[in-house]
Short mmCIF file of C-alpha atoms and ligand atoms in Angstrom, two decimals:
data_model
loop_
_atom_site.label_atom_id
_atom_site.label_comp_id
_atom_site.label_asym_id
_atom_site.label_seq_id
_atom_site.Cartn_x
_atom_site.Cartn_y
_atom_site.Cartn_z
CA MET X 40 117.66 123.13 108.43
CA THR X 41 114.54 125.05 107.38
CA GLN X 42 113.31 127.92 109.52
CA GLU X 43 110.30 125.84 110.45
CA GLU X 44 112.50 123.01 111.70
CA LEU X 45 114.60 125.51 113.61
CA PHE X 46 111.50 126.86 115.34
CA LYS X 47 110.37 123.34 116.32
CA LYS X 48 113.78 122.63 117.75
CA LEU X 49 113.73 125.86 119.67
CA ILE X 50 110.41 124.99 121.32
CA ALA X 51 111.66 121.53 122.25
CA HIS X 52 114.94 122.96 123.54
CA SER X 53 113.10 125.55 125.65
CA LYS X 54 111.21 122.78 127.37
CA GLU X 55 114.10 120.33 127.76
CA TYR X 56 116.32 122.90 129.37
CA GLY X 57 113.83 124.50 131.76
CA PHE X 58 113.09 127.74 129.88
CA VAL X 59 109.42 127.46 128.93
CA PHE X 60 106.77 124.84 129.77
CA PRO X 61 103.18 124.63 128.53
CA SER X 62 100.91 125.83 131.32
CA SER X 63 99.35 123.10 133.50
CA GLU X 64 100.92 120.51 131.22
CA ILE X 65 99.72 117.49 133.25
CA TYR X 66 96.20 118.49 132.15
CA ASP X 67 97.39 118.75 128.54
CA GLY X 68 98.16 122.45 128.76
CA LEU X 69 96.06 125.56 128.27
CA SER X 70 96.04 127.14 124.86
CA ALA X 71 98.44 130.07 124.45
CA VAL X 72 99.41 130.14 128.11
CA TYR X 73 102.94 129.23 129.16
CA ASP X 74 105.03 128.92 132.32
CA TYR X 75 108.68 129.93 132.65
CA GLY X 76 111.03 127.38 134.17
CA GLN X 77 114.16 127.67 136.25
CA ASN X 78 116.31 129.07 133.48
CA GLY X 79 113.49 130.94 131.77
CA VAL X 80 112.70 133.01 134.80
CA GLU X 81 116.32 134.10 135.16
CA LEU X 82 116.57 135.11 131.51
CA LYS X 83 113.26 136.94 131.77
CA ASN X 84 114.34 138.80 134.90
CA ASN X 85 117.60 139.83 133.22
CA ILE X 86 115.75 141.19 130.16
CA LYS X 87 113.44 143.12 132.49
CA ARG X 88 116.42 144.56 134.28
CA TYR X 89 118.11 145.59 131.05
CA TRP X 90 114.95 147.40 129.99
CA TRP X 91 114.10 148.91 133.36
CA GLU X 92 117.54 150.33 133.96
CA SER X 93 117.81 151.64 130.39
CA MET X 94 114.67 153.64 131.14
CA THR X 95 114.90 154.67 134.78
CA ARG X 96 118.65 154.90 135.33
CA LEU X 97 119.71 156.34 132.02
CA HIS X 98 117.03 158.98 132.05
CA GLU X 99 116.77 161.24 135.05
CA ASN X 100 113.29 162.21 133.93
CA ILE X 101 111.84 158.68 133.84
CA VAL X 102 110.50 156.93 136.92
CA GLY X 103 108.70 153.64 137.37
CA ILE X 104 105.40 152.50 138.87
CA ASP X 105 103.65 149.20 139.48
CA ALA X 106 99.87 149.61 139.04
CA ALA X 107 97.28 146.93 139.78
CA ILE X 108 96.01 144.63 137.07
CA PHE X 109 92.40 145.33 138.00
CA MET X 110 91.27 148.87 137.28
CA HIS X 111 88.02 150.76 137.58
CA PRO X 112 85.85 149.54 134.62
CA THR X 113 85.32 153.08 133.35
CA THR X 114 89.05 153.14 132.54
CA TRP X 115 88.40 150.83 129.62
CA VAL X 116 85.42 152.83 128.39
CA ALA X 117 87.59 155.96 128.39
CA SER X 118 90.52 154.26 126.68
CA GLY X 119 88.27 152.98 123.90
CA HIS X 120 88.85 149.31 124.63
CA VAL X 121 85.23 148.49 125.51
CA GLY X 122 84.07 149.98 122.21
CA ALA X 123 86.94 149.24 119.89
CA PHE X 124 89.39 146.61 121.12
CA ASN X 125 88.10 144.11 118.64
CA ASP X 126 89.48 141.82 116.04
CA PRO X 127 87.42 140.75 113.01
CA LEU X 128 86.99 136.99 113.09
CA ILE X 129 85.75 134.50 110.50
CA ASP X 130 85.13 130.76 110.64
CA ASN X 131 85.53 128.14 108.01
CA LYS X 132 82.37 126.03 108.07
CA ASP X 133 84.10 122.85 106.93
CA SER X 134 87.19 122.77 109.13
CA LYS X 135 85.41 124.67 111.94
CA LYS X 136 88.64 126.64 112.33
CA ARG X 137 88.53 130.28 113.39
CA TYR X 138 90.76 132.97 111.85
CA ARG X 139 91.43 136.64 112.17
CA ALA X 140 90.00 137.95 108.92
CA ASP X 141 92.63 140.68 108.58
CA VAL X 142 95.42 138.12 109.11
CA LEU X 143 94.05 135.92 106.31
CA ILE X 144 94.23 138.93 104.00
CA GLU X 145 97.70 139.94 105.26
CA ASP X 146 98.94 136.38 104.62
CA TRP X 147 97.56 136.62 101.08
CA ILE X 148 99.40 139.95 100.59
CA GLN X 149 102.59 138.33 101.87
CA LYS X 150 102.19 135.53 99.33
CA GLN X 151 101.98 138.12 96.55
CA GLU X 152 105.14 139.74 97.84
CA ASP X 153 106.84 136.36 97.85
CA LYS X 154 105.77 135.82 94.24
CA ILE X 155 107.20 139.22 93.25
CA ASN X 156 110.49 138.52 95.03
CA LYS X 157 110.73 135.16 93.25
CA GLU X 158 110.33 136.88 89.88
CA VAL X 159 112.98 139.45 90.81
CA GLU X 160 115.43 136.74 91.87
CA LYS X 161 114.85 134.79 88.64
CA ALA X 162 115.56 137.93 86.61
CA ARG X 163 118.63 138.73 88.67
CA LYS X 164 120.07 135.34 87.74
CA ARG X 165 119.14 135.80 84.09
CA PHE X 166 120.60 139.31 83.66
CA GLY X 167 123.59 139.00 85.99
CA ASP X 168 125.54 142.18 86.72
CA SER X 169 123.55 144.35 84.37
CA PHE X 170 120.34 143.77 86.35
CA ASN X 171 118.54 146.93 87.42
CA GLU X 172 116.10 145.81 90.12
CA GLU X 173 114.24 149.07 90.46
CA LEU X 174 113.62 149.34 86.75
CA TYR X 175 112.55 145.70 86.57
CA ARG X 176 110.04 146.17 89.42
CA GLN X 177 108.61 149.23 87.67
CA THR X 178 108.34 147.81 84.18
CA ASN X 179 108.01 144.02 84.13
CA PRO X 180 104.34 143.39 83.25
CA ARG X 181 103.87 140.41 85.55
CA VAL X 182 105.50 142.12 88.52
CA THR X 183 103.59 145.37 88.03
CA GLU X 184 100.32 143.44 87.68
CA ILE X 185 100.84 141.54 90.99
CA THR X 186 102.03 144.73 92.71
CA ALA X 187 99.01 146.72 91.63
CA LYS X 188 96.62 143.97 92.78
CA LYS X 189 98.37 143.55 96.11
CA ASP X 190 98.39 147.32 96.76
CA GLU X 191 94.73 147.58 95.91
CA VAL X 192 93.80 144.77 98.32
CA ASN X 193 95.89 146.35 101.05
CA HIS X 194 94.21 149.69 100.49
CA ARG X 195 90.73 148.13 100.57
CA MET X 196 91.59 146.24 103.77
CA VAL X 197 92.95 149.33 105.59
CA GLU X 198 89.88 151.31 104.61
CA ALA X 199 87.45 148.56 105.58
CA LEU X 200 89.13 148.13 108.98
CA GLN X 201 89.09 151.87 109.61
CA GLN X 202 85.40 152.05 108.74
CA ASN X 203 84.60 148.82 110.56
CA ASN X 204 83.09 147.61 107.27
CA LEU X 205 82.82 143.87 107.97
CA PRO X 206 80.92 142.85 104.78
CA GLU X 207 83.72 144.49 102.75
CA ILE X 208 86.35 142.43 104.58
CA LYS X 209 84.40 139.28 103.72
CA LYS X 210 84.19 140.48 100.13
CA ILE X 211 87.98 140.92 99.95
CA ILE X 212 88.46 137.38 101.18
CA GLU X 213 86.11 136.15 98.48
CA ASP X 214 87.66 138.31 95.77
CA CYS X 215 91.13 137.05 96.60
CA GLU X 216 89.79 133.48 96.61
CA ILE X 217 91.37 132.82 100.00
CA ALA X 218 90.84 129.23 101.12
CA CYS X 219 91.10 127.71 104.60
CA PRO X 220 94.58 126.22 104.99
CA ILE X 221 93.08 123.21 106.77
CA SER X 222 90.02 122.28 104.68
CA GLY X 223 91.10 123.98 101.48
CA THR X 224 87.52 125.28 100.99
CA ARG X 225 86.14 128.79 100.69
CA ASN X 226 83.05 128.05 102.74
CA TRP X 227 83.26 131.03 105.16
CA THR X 228 80.90 132.49 107.74
CA GLU X 229 80.22 136.24 107.93
CA VAL X 230 82.92 138.37 109.56
CA ARG X 231 82.16 139.35 113.18
CA GLN X 232 83.85 141.59 115.72
CA PHE X 233 85.27 139.98 118.81
CA ASN X 234 86.33 141.92 121.91
CA LEU X 235 89.68 140.74 123.20
CA MET X 236 89.24 141.72 126.82
CA PHE X 237 88.73 139.06 129.52
CA GLU X 238 85.89 139.85 131.88
CA THR X 239 85.50 138.82 135.48
CA LYS X 240 83.40 139.82 138.48
CA LEU X 241 84.53 141.86 141.46
CA GLY X 242 83.18 140.79 144.86
CA SER X 243 80.47 138.26 145.62
CA VAL X 244 77.47 139.85 143.93
CA SER X 245 77.44 138.87 140.30
CA ASP X 246 75.53 141.57 138.54
CA GLU X 247 76.42 143.74 135.60
CA ALA X 248 77.72 146.58 137.71
CA ASN X 249 80.51 144.43 139.05
CA THR X 250 82.03 143.43 135.72
CA ILE X 251 85.68 144.28 135.55
CA TYR X 252 88.40 143.44 133.06
CA LEU X 253 91.85 141.97 133.15
CA ARG X 254 93.92 144.80 131.71
CA PRO X 255 94.73 144.30 128.01
CA GLU X 256 97.68 146.71 128.25
CA THR X 257 99.65 148.19 131.10
CA ALA X 258 99.57 151.76 129.70
CA GLN X 259 96.29 152.79 131.33
CA GLY X 260 97.72 152.20 134.81
CA ILE X 261 100.26 154.86 133.92
CA PHE X 262 97.75 157.36 132.52
CA VAL X 263 95.49 157.26 135.56
CA ASN X 264 98.50 157.81 137.80
CA TYR X 265 100.30 160.45 135.78
CA LEU X 266 99.30 163.38 137.97
CA ASN X 267 100.07 161.44 141.17
CA VAL X 268 103.58 160.80 139.92
CA GLN X 269 104.01 164.29 138.45
CA LYS X 270 103.00 166.00 141.69
CA THR X 271 104.71 163.68 144.20
CA GLY X 272 107.88 163.44 142.10
CA ARG X 273 107.80 167.14 141.13
CA MET X 274 108.31 166.04 137.51
CA LYS X 275 108.67 168.59 134.77
CA ILE X 276 107.62 168.02 131.20
CA PRO X 277 109.07 166.20 129.28
CA PHE X 278 109.03 163.23 131.65
CA GLY X 279 108.28 159.51 131.47
CA ILE X 280 106.69 156.75 133.53
CA ALA X 281 107.80 153.17 133.03
CA GLN X 282 106.04 149.99 134.03
CA ILE X 283 106.48 146.24 133.62
CA GLY X 284 103.50 143.97 134.15
CA LYS X 285 101.06 141.34 132.99
CA ALA X 286 98.48 142.02 130.32
CA PHE X 287 95.72 139.72 129.06
CA ARG X 288 94.11 139.38 125.64
CA ASN X 289 91.70 136.71 124.48
CA GLU X 290 93.52 136.33 121.18
CA ILE X 291 91.46 134.63 118.47
CA VAL X 292 94.32 132.77 116.94
CA ALA X 293 97.04 131.99 119.36
CA ARG X 294 100.01 130.43 117.66
CA GLN X 295 103.76 130.57 117.34
CA PHE X 296 104.60 129.55 120.90
CA ILE X 297 105.19 132.54 123.19
CA PHE X 298 104.88 135.02 120.32
CA ARG X 299 101.12 135.43 120.81
CA MET X 300 99.87 134.51 124.26
CA ARG X 301 96.65 135.09 126.13
CA GLU X 302 98.53 136.08 129.30
CA PHE X 303 101.74 137.96 128.67
CA GLU X 304 103.98 140.68 130.02
CA GLN X 305 104.58 144.16 128.68
CA MET X 306 107.28 146.72 129.35
CA GLU X 307 105.78 150.10 128.62
CA MET X 308 106.92 153.66 128.96
CA GLN X 309 104.72 156.70 128.45
CA PHE X 310 106.57 159.91 127.78
CA PHE X 311 104.63 163.14 128.46
CA VAL X 312 105.49 166.07 126.21
CA ARG X 313 104.33 169.53 125.22
CA PRO X 314 101.65 169.45 122.48
CA GLY X 315 103.36 170.17 119.19
CA GLU X 316 106.65 168.61 120.27
CA GLU X 317 105.45 165.03 119.94
CA MET X 318 107.06 164.31 116.55
CA LYS X 319 110.50 165.28 117.83
CA TRP X 320 110.13 162.86 120.75
CA TYR X 321 108.59 160.20 118.53
CA GLU X 322 111.75 160.25 116.42
CA TYR X 323 113.93 160.32 119.53
CA TRP X 324 112.28 157.23 121.02
CA LYS X 325 112.30 155.31 117.74
CA GLU X 326 116.04 155.76 117.56
CA LYS X 327 116.65 155.02 121.26
CA ARG X 328 114.59 151.87 121.26
CA MET X 329 116.25 150.55 118.10
CA SER X 330 119.60 151.16 119.75
CA TRP X 331 118.52 149.21 122.82
CA HIS X 332 117.72 146.24 120.60
CA ARG X 333 120.86 146.44 118.51
CA THR X 334 123.06 146.62 121.59
CA MET X 335 122.17 143.00 122.36
CA GLY X 336 124.41 142.21 119.41
CA PHE X 337 122.34 139.83 117.31
CA GLY X 338 123.02 141.77 114.10
CA ASP X 339 121.60 145.07 112.88
CA ASP X 340 120.13 143.50 109.75
CA LYS X 341 117.83 141.42 111.94
CA TYR X 342 115.76 144.49 112.79
CA ARG X 343 113.68 146.92 110.77
CA PHE X 344 111.01 149.58 111.29
CA HIS X 345 107.52 149.09 110.01
CA LYS X 346 105.45 152.23 109.73
CA HIS X 347 101.72 151.77 110.45
CA GLU X 348 99.29 152.61 107.73
CA LYS X 349 96.29 151.60 109.75
CA LEU X 350 96.60 153.78 112.86
CA ALA X 351 95.02 152.68 116.12
CA HIS X 352 92.15 154.82 117.41
CA TYR X 353 94.52 156.77 119.69
CA ALA X 354 97.58 157.41 117.48
CA ASN X 355 98.77 160.12 115.06
CA ALA X 356 101.94 158.23 114.17
CA ALA X 357 103.14 154.73 114.90
CA SER X 358 105.99 152.40 113.99
CA ASP X 359 106.90 148.88 114.99
CA ILE X 360 110.33 147.51 115.52
CA GLU X 361 110.30 144.16 113.77
CA PHE X 362 112.74 141.32 114.30
CA GLU X 363 113.46 138.47 111.94
CA PHE X 364 112.08 135.49 113.81
CA PRO X 365 112.33 131.99 112.30
CA PHE X 366 108.81 132.63 110.93
CA GLY X 367 109.72 135.96 109.34
CA PHE X 368 109.96 139.65 110.30
CA LYS X 369 107.44 140.33 113.08
CA GLU X 370 106.68 143.04 115.59
CA VAL X 371 108.39 143.01 118.97
CA GLU X 372 107.80 146.61 119.97
CA GLY X 373 105.54 149.50 119.09
CA ILE X 374 106.42 153.18 119.30
CA HIS X 375 103.25 155.22 119.22
CA SER X 376 102.45 158.89 119.27
CA ARG X 377 99.22 158.69 121.28
CA THR X 378 98.39 162.45 121.25
CA ASP X 379 96.32 163.55 124.27
CA PHE X 380 93.72 160.89 123.48
CA ASP X 381 93.98 158.88 126.69
CA LEU X 382 94.43 161.72 129.18
CA SER X 383 91.66 163.80 127.60
CA ASN X 384 89.26 160.89 127.71
CA HIS X 385 90.11 160.07 131.30
CA GLN X 386 89.53 163.70 132.10
CA LYS X 387 86.12 163.54 130.42
CA HIS X 388 85.01 160.29 132.05
CA SER X 389 86.33 160.96 135.53
CA GLY X 390 85.44 164.65 135.71
CA LYS X 391 88.92 165.26 137.17
CA LYS X 392 91.33 167.78 135.68
CA LEU X 393 94.39 166.08 134.27
CA GLN X 394 96.15 169.22 133.09
CA TYR X 395 99.75 170.11 133.63
CA PHE X 396 100.84 173.64 134.46
CA ASP X 397 103.97 174.41 132.47
CA PRO X 398 106.08 176.83 134.48
CA GLU X 399 108.15 177.69 131.40
CA THR X 400 105.28 178.80 129.24
CA GLY X 401 102.86 179.77 132.01
CA GLU X 402 100.14 177.64 130.32
CA SER X 403 98.07 174.68 131.45
CA TYR X 404 97.48 171.84 128.99
CA VAL X 405 96.85 168.12 128.66
CA PRO X 406 100.22 166.67 127.66
CA TYR X 407 100.79 164.64 124.52
CA VAL X 408 102.22 161.19 124.89
CA ILE X 409 104.82 159.07 123.15
CA GLU X 410 104.62 155.44 124.12
CA THR X 411 107.18 152.69 123.77
CA SER X 412 105.54 149.29 124.28
CA ILE X 413 107.55 146.08 124.10
CA GLY X 414 106.43 142.49 124.81
CA LEU X 415 108.68 140.84 127.33
CA ASP X 416 107.78 137.34 126.14
CA ARG X 417 108.39 138.28 122.51
CA THR X 418 111.76 139.75 123.46
CA PHE X 419 112.51 136.48 125.28
CA LEU X 420 111.66 134.58 122.08
CA LEU X 421 113.80 137.00 120.12
CA VAL X 422 116.79 136.35 122.37
CA LEU X 423 116.31 132.57 122.25
CA SER X 424 115.89 132.38 118.49
CA ALA X 425 118.85 134.66 117.80
CA ALA X 426 121.03 132.83 120.35
CA TYR X 427 120.27 129.25 119.28
CA HIS X 428 123.15 127.68 117.30
CA GLU X 429 123.93 124.13 116.31
CA GLU X 430 127.64 123.67 115.72
CA LYS X 431 129.94 120.92 114.56
CA ILE X 432 133.09 120.81 116.64
CA THR X 433 136.38 118.97 116.46
CA LYS X 434 137.54 117.48 119.73
CA GLU X 435 141.12 117.34 120.97
CA ASP X 436 141.51 113.72 119.78
CA GLY X 437 140.45 114.74 116.25
CA SER X 438 136.97 113.20 116.42
CA THR X 439 133.95 115.38 115.65
CA ASP X 440 130.96 116.19 117.80
CA GLU X 441 127.96 118.45 117.73
CA ARG X 442 126.81 120.99 120.24
CA VAL X 443 123.77 123.17 120.76
CA VAL X 444 124.83 126.47 122.21
CA LEU X 445 122.78 129.47 123.25
CA LYS X 446 124.89 132.54 122.54
CA ILE X 447 122.95 134.77 124.89
CA PRO X 448 124.65 138.09 125.74
CA PRO X 449 126.52 137.31 129.01
CA ALA X 450 124.65 140.04 130.89
CA LEU X 451 121.34 138.34 130.11
CA ALA X 452 122.41 134.68 130.53
CA PRO X 453 120.49 132.76 133.25
CA VAL X 454 123.69 131.36 134.79
CA LYS X 455 126.81 133.47 134.55
CA LEU X 456 129.38 130.94 135.58
CA ALA X 457 129.47 127.23 136.19
CA ILE X 458 132.06 125.90 138.62
CA PHE X 459 133.46 122.39 138.12
CA PRO X 460 135.90 120.39 140.22
CA LEU X 461 137.80 118.20 137.73
CA LEU X 462 137.34 115.17 140.00
CA LYS X 463 135.09 114.37 142.92
CA LYS X 464 138.11 113.81 145.22
CA ASP X 465 141.51 115.06 146.32
CA GLY X 466 140.02 118.16 147.92
CA LEU X 467 138.93 119.57 144.55
CA PRO X 468 135.18 119.79 145.44
CA GLU X 469 136.03 121.66 148.62
CA MET X 470 138.21 124.12 146.74
CA ALA X 471 135.49 124.60 144.09
CA ARG X 472 132.87 125.22 146.79
CA LYS X 473 135.15 127.77 148.42
CA ILE X 474 135.47 129.72 145.15
CA MET X 475 131.76 129.49 144.54
CA ASP X 476 130.90 130.65 148.08
CA ASP X 477 132.97 133.72 147.41
CA LEU X 478 131.47 134.53 143.98
CA LYS X 479 127.83 133.62 144.55
CA PHE X 480 126.98 136.96 146.11
CA ASP X 481 127.79 138.79 142.89
CA PHE X 482 126.97 136.34 140.13
CA ALA X 483 124.46 133.58 139.39
CA CYS X 484 126.75 130.54 139.78
CA GLN X 485 126.11 126.81 139.43
CA TYR X 486 128.19 124.04 140.93
CA GLU X 487 128.48 120.74 139.02
CA GLU X 488 130.58 117.71 139.72
CA LYS X 489 128.69 114.94 137.90
CA ASP X 490 129.88 113.51 134.54
CA THR X 491 132.93 114.33 132.46
CA ILE X 492 133.97 117.92 132.00
CA GLY X 493 132.96 117.65 128.32
CA LYS X 494 129.40 116.70 129.24
CA ARG X 495 129.24 119.48 131.79
CA TYR X 496 130.35 121.97 129.13
CA ARG X 497 127.57 120.73 126.81
CA ARG X 498 124.90 121.13 129.48
CA HIS X 499 125.99 124.70 130.10
CA ASP X 500 126.35 125.51 126.39
CA ALA X 501 122.71 124.43 126.07
CA ILE X 502 121.54 126.95 128.64
CA GLY X 503 123.89 129.68 127.51
CA THR X 504 126.29 129.87 130.48
CA PRO X 505 129.07 132.11 129.16
CA PHE X 506 131.88 130.95 131.43
CA CYS X 507 132.82 127.57 132.94
CA ILE X 508 135.49 127.51 135.62
CA THR X 509 137.44 124.29 136.24
CA ILE X 510 139.29 123.56 139.43
CA ASP X 511 142.07 120.93 139.08
CA HIS X 512 145.16 119.73 140.93
CA GLN X 513 147.16 122.73 139.82
CA THR X 514 144.57 124.92 141.57
CA LEU X 515 145.57 123.32 144.88
CA GLU X 516 149.18 124.24 144.20
CA ASP X 517 149.05 127.74 142.76
CA GLU X 518 145.41 128.83 143.11
CA THR X 519 144.88 129.23 139.39
CA VAL X 520 141.78 128.02 137.53
CA THR X 521 140.77 127.61 133.90
CA ILE X 522 138.04 129.69 132.36
CA ARG X 523 136.42 128.17 129.32
CA TYR X 524 134.62 130.61 127.06
CA ARG X 525 131.26 129.48 125.67
CA ASP X 526 131.40 131.04 122.21
CA THR X 527 135.01 130.34 121.23
CA MET X 528 135.46 127.28 123.49
CA GLU X 529 138.93 128.64 124.23
CA GLN X 530 140.44 128.12 127.66
CA GLU X 531 142.55 130.42 129.71
CA ARG X 532 144.35 129.91 133.03
CA VAL X 533 143.94 132.76 135.53
CA PRO X 534 144.50 133.27 139.25
CA ALA X 535 141.30 132.48 141.17
CA SER X 536 141.69 135.75 142.96
CA ARG X 537 141.10 137.62 139.67
CA LEU X 538 137.78 135.88 138.90
CA ARG X 539 135.59 138.52 140.44
CA GLU X 540 137.25 141.31 138.50
CA ILE X 541 137.20 139.41 135.20
CA MET X 542 133.59 138.39 135.63
CA THR X 543 132.40 141.85 136.65
CA GLU X 544 133.82 143.23 133.46
CA LYS X 545 132.29 140.56 131.26
CA VAL X 546 128.84 139.93 132.65
CA SER X 547 127.77 143.26 134.03
CA ILE X 548 124.63 144.78 132.55
CA THR X 549 126.49 148.12 132.67
CA ASN X 550 128.35 146.99 129.54
CA LEU X 551 125.11 146.89 127.62
CA LEU X 552 123.71 150.08 129.13
CA LYS X 553 126.80 152.08 128.20
CA GLN X 554 126.46 151.15 124.51
CA ILE X 555 122.83 152.18 124.00
P1 ATP Z 277 99.94 142.35 117.33
O1 ATP Z 277 99.73 143.20 116.12
O2 ATP Z 277 101.09 141.38 117.18
O3 ATP Z 277 98.70 141.74 117.88
P2 ATP Z 277 99.73 144.71 118.85
O4 ATP Z 277 100.06 145.72 117.82
O5 ATP Z 277 98.32 144.47 119.23
O6 ATP Z 277 100.43 143.31 118.50
P3 ATP Z 277 100.48 146.32 121.04
O7 ATP Z 277 99.10 146.53 121.52
O8 ATP Z 277 101.16 147.47 120.37
O9 ATP Z 277 100.56 145.02 120.14
O10 ATP Z 277 101.37 145.78 122.22
C1 ATP Z 277 102.71 146.09 122.40
C2 ATP Z 277 103.56 144.86 122.45
O11 ATP Z 277 103.04 143.89 123.33
C3 ATP Z 277 103.70 144.15 121.11
O12 ATP Z 277 104.70 144.74 120.31
C4 ATP Z 277 104.11 142.76 121.54
O13 ATP Z 277 105.49 142.65 121.77
C5 ATP Z 277 103.39 142.58 122.85
N1 ATP Z 277 102.18 141.80 122.68
C6 ATP Z 277 100.97 142.21 122.26
N2 ATP Z 277 100.08 141.18 122.22
C7 ATP Z 277 100.76 140.11 122.64
C8 ATP Z 277 100.41 138.74 122.87
N3 ATP Z 277 99.19 138.29 122.66
N4 ATP Z 277 101.36 137.88 123.33
C9 ATP Z 277 102.61 138.29 123.55
N5 ATP Z 277 103.01 139.59 123.38
C10 ATP Z 277 102.09 140.46 122.94
#
């Protein structure tokens, strides 16, 4: 199965099993907006909890807030979003399709990297064990030629973006002979800047003064509240404020399912530090956040850091954590050293002092900030794509079958245990209900009595339920039940009275938190 096929299957599976639906689907959906279904919302809530507790419980010096989506419009002038939260866009005149100009160039660069990698692989086969990859990359004329060209284009793009030089971006597209993937032509418009913020009006009088924005990031709600929290919580630097909430961006090209949405959710934490100590904390948070990801157990090689060359207007260092999605390594989280940019600008625009008095040094200063910013929806997609498996299985009678199983970490799974009476008679449903009534206070349980046990297992494999409990005639005699494990499909007979203890150990989020 190609990665593209896998991705298509994942999207179909998400819909079929109640994880993600297109928004307002009966009206043919709304581009890049999605709704979470009955299983999706549970998975999403569990991811949120894993993140929230890793921040607020594991760090005594991090607390949470929940700021409003609407903020005073000057917030976005101070943060730089009104002036600079733009993407360069370009249209193809023949296909009428719109693209992000920088993404077209980045795709071209990626193609050059693919070409280089192909050459390297060919050479590896040719030379066998004696192959020296580094030397080959440095000396092979074709490889060095493509590398030099690619690096030059990258350099020109970074510079043009930094200087907001739109004609130069167009020139790069022309020089690289980039064609529209739909029409195949190079008939492009000029490059224009497009602000990604959604505007709306506050109150009933629609004049300019009432224009407000849907927040494009949650971070600013933290900055404007930092002194409120510091004072009321008697927080001492270094300390952090965490927040989970919706953000909105009018993305030019919305594609790849819930990877790039126009309404999405962020989990952000701003960590306030002494000026001059930011690099130490930047390294600390890079490492901590990577550990949070790896603890989910999808494989360390699925993640990598990507250091930013083109720094955002507020940052003095920035790295992304990238995950290998079916469509390649892509960003899920950003760790940014934001300096005192935001607080200083809010201080300037509001006329209010946002300084912190440091009792240890006896000085007042505007703190520096390290931010960790992760997309909840992207993490959701990460979990689904890493968890999705198609497996061939051999049944007890020797025949073969196939199953789709979501190997979601038990602590994050939407349903923790499914409870099945073997038959719909002989007092088995009553016994199953009794067990469920006892466990439902602690775990998300689902009761199912329809269809064969095999079919019930398949349904729960497909939504990632880690444990299925079957109640049979023996249960009536000795109060034992069978647990069937999702990943190994092994079964084990245990006393029903031990279920709570066994489940607590296996599905508790504490297990994940302890490993970070
Ligand atoms: P990208 O380069 O992919 O547009 P970004 O660098 O603009 O992302 P940030 O502003 O750093 O993203 O936002 C932090 C996180 O929020 C991202 O790592 C991503 O997980 C998430 N995010 C940003 N934009 C979107 C979106 N349109 N849809 C879903 N998640 C998003």
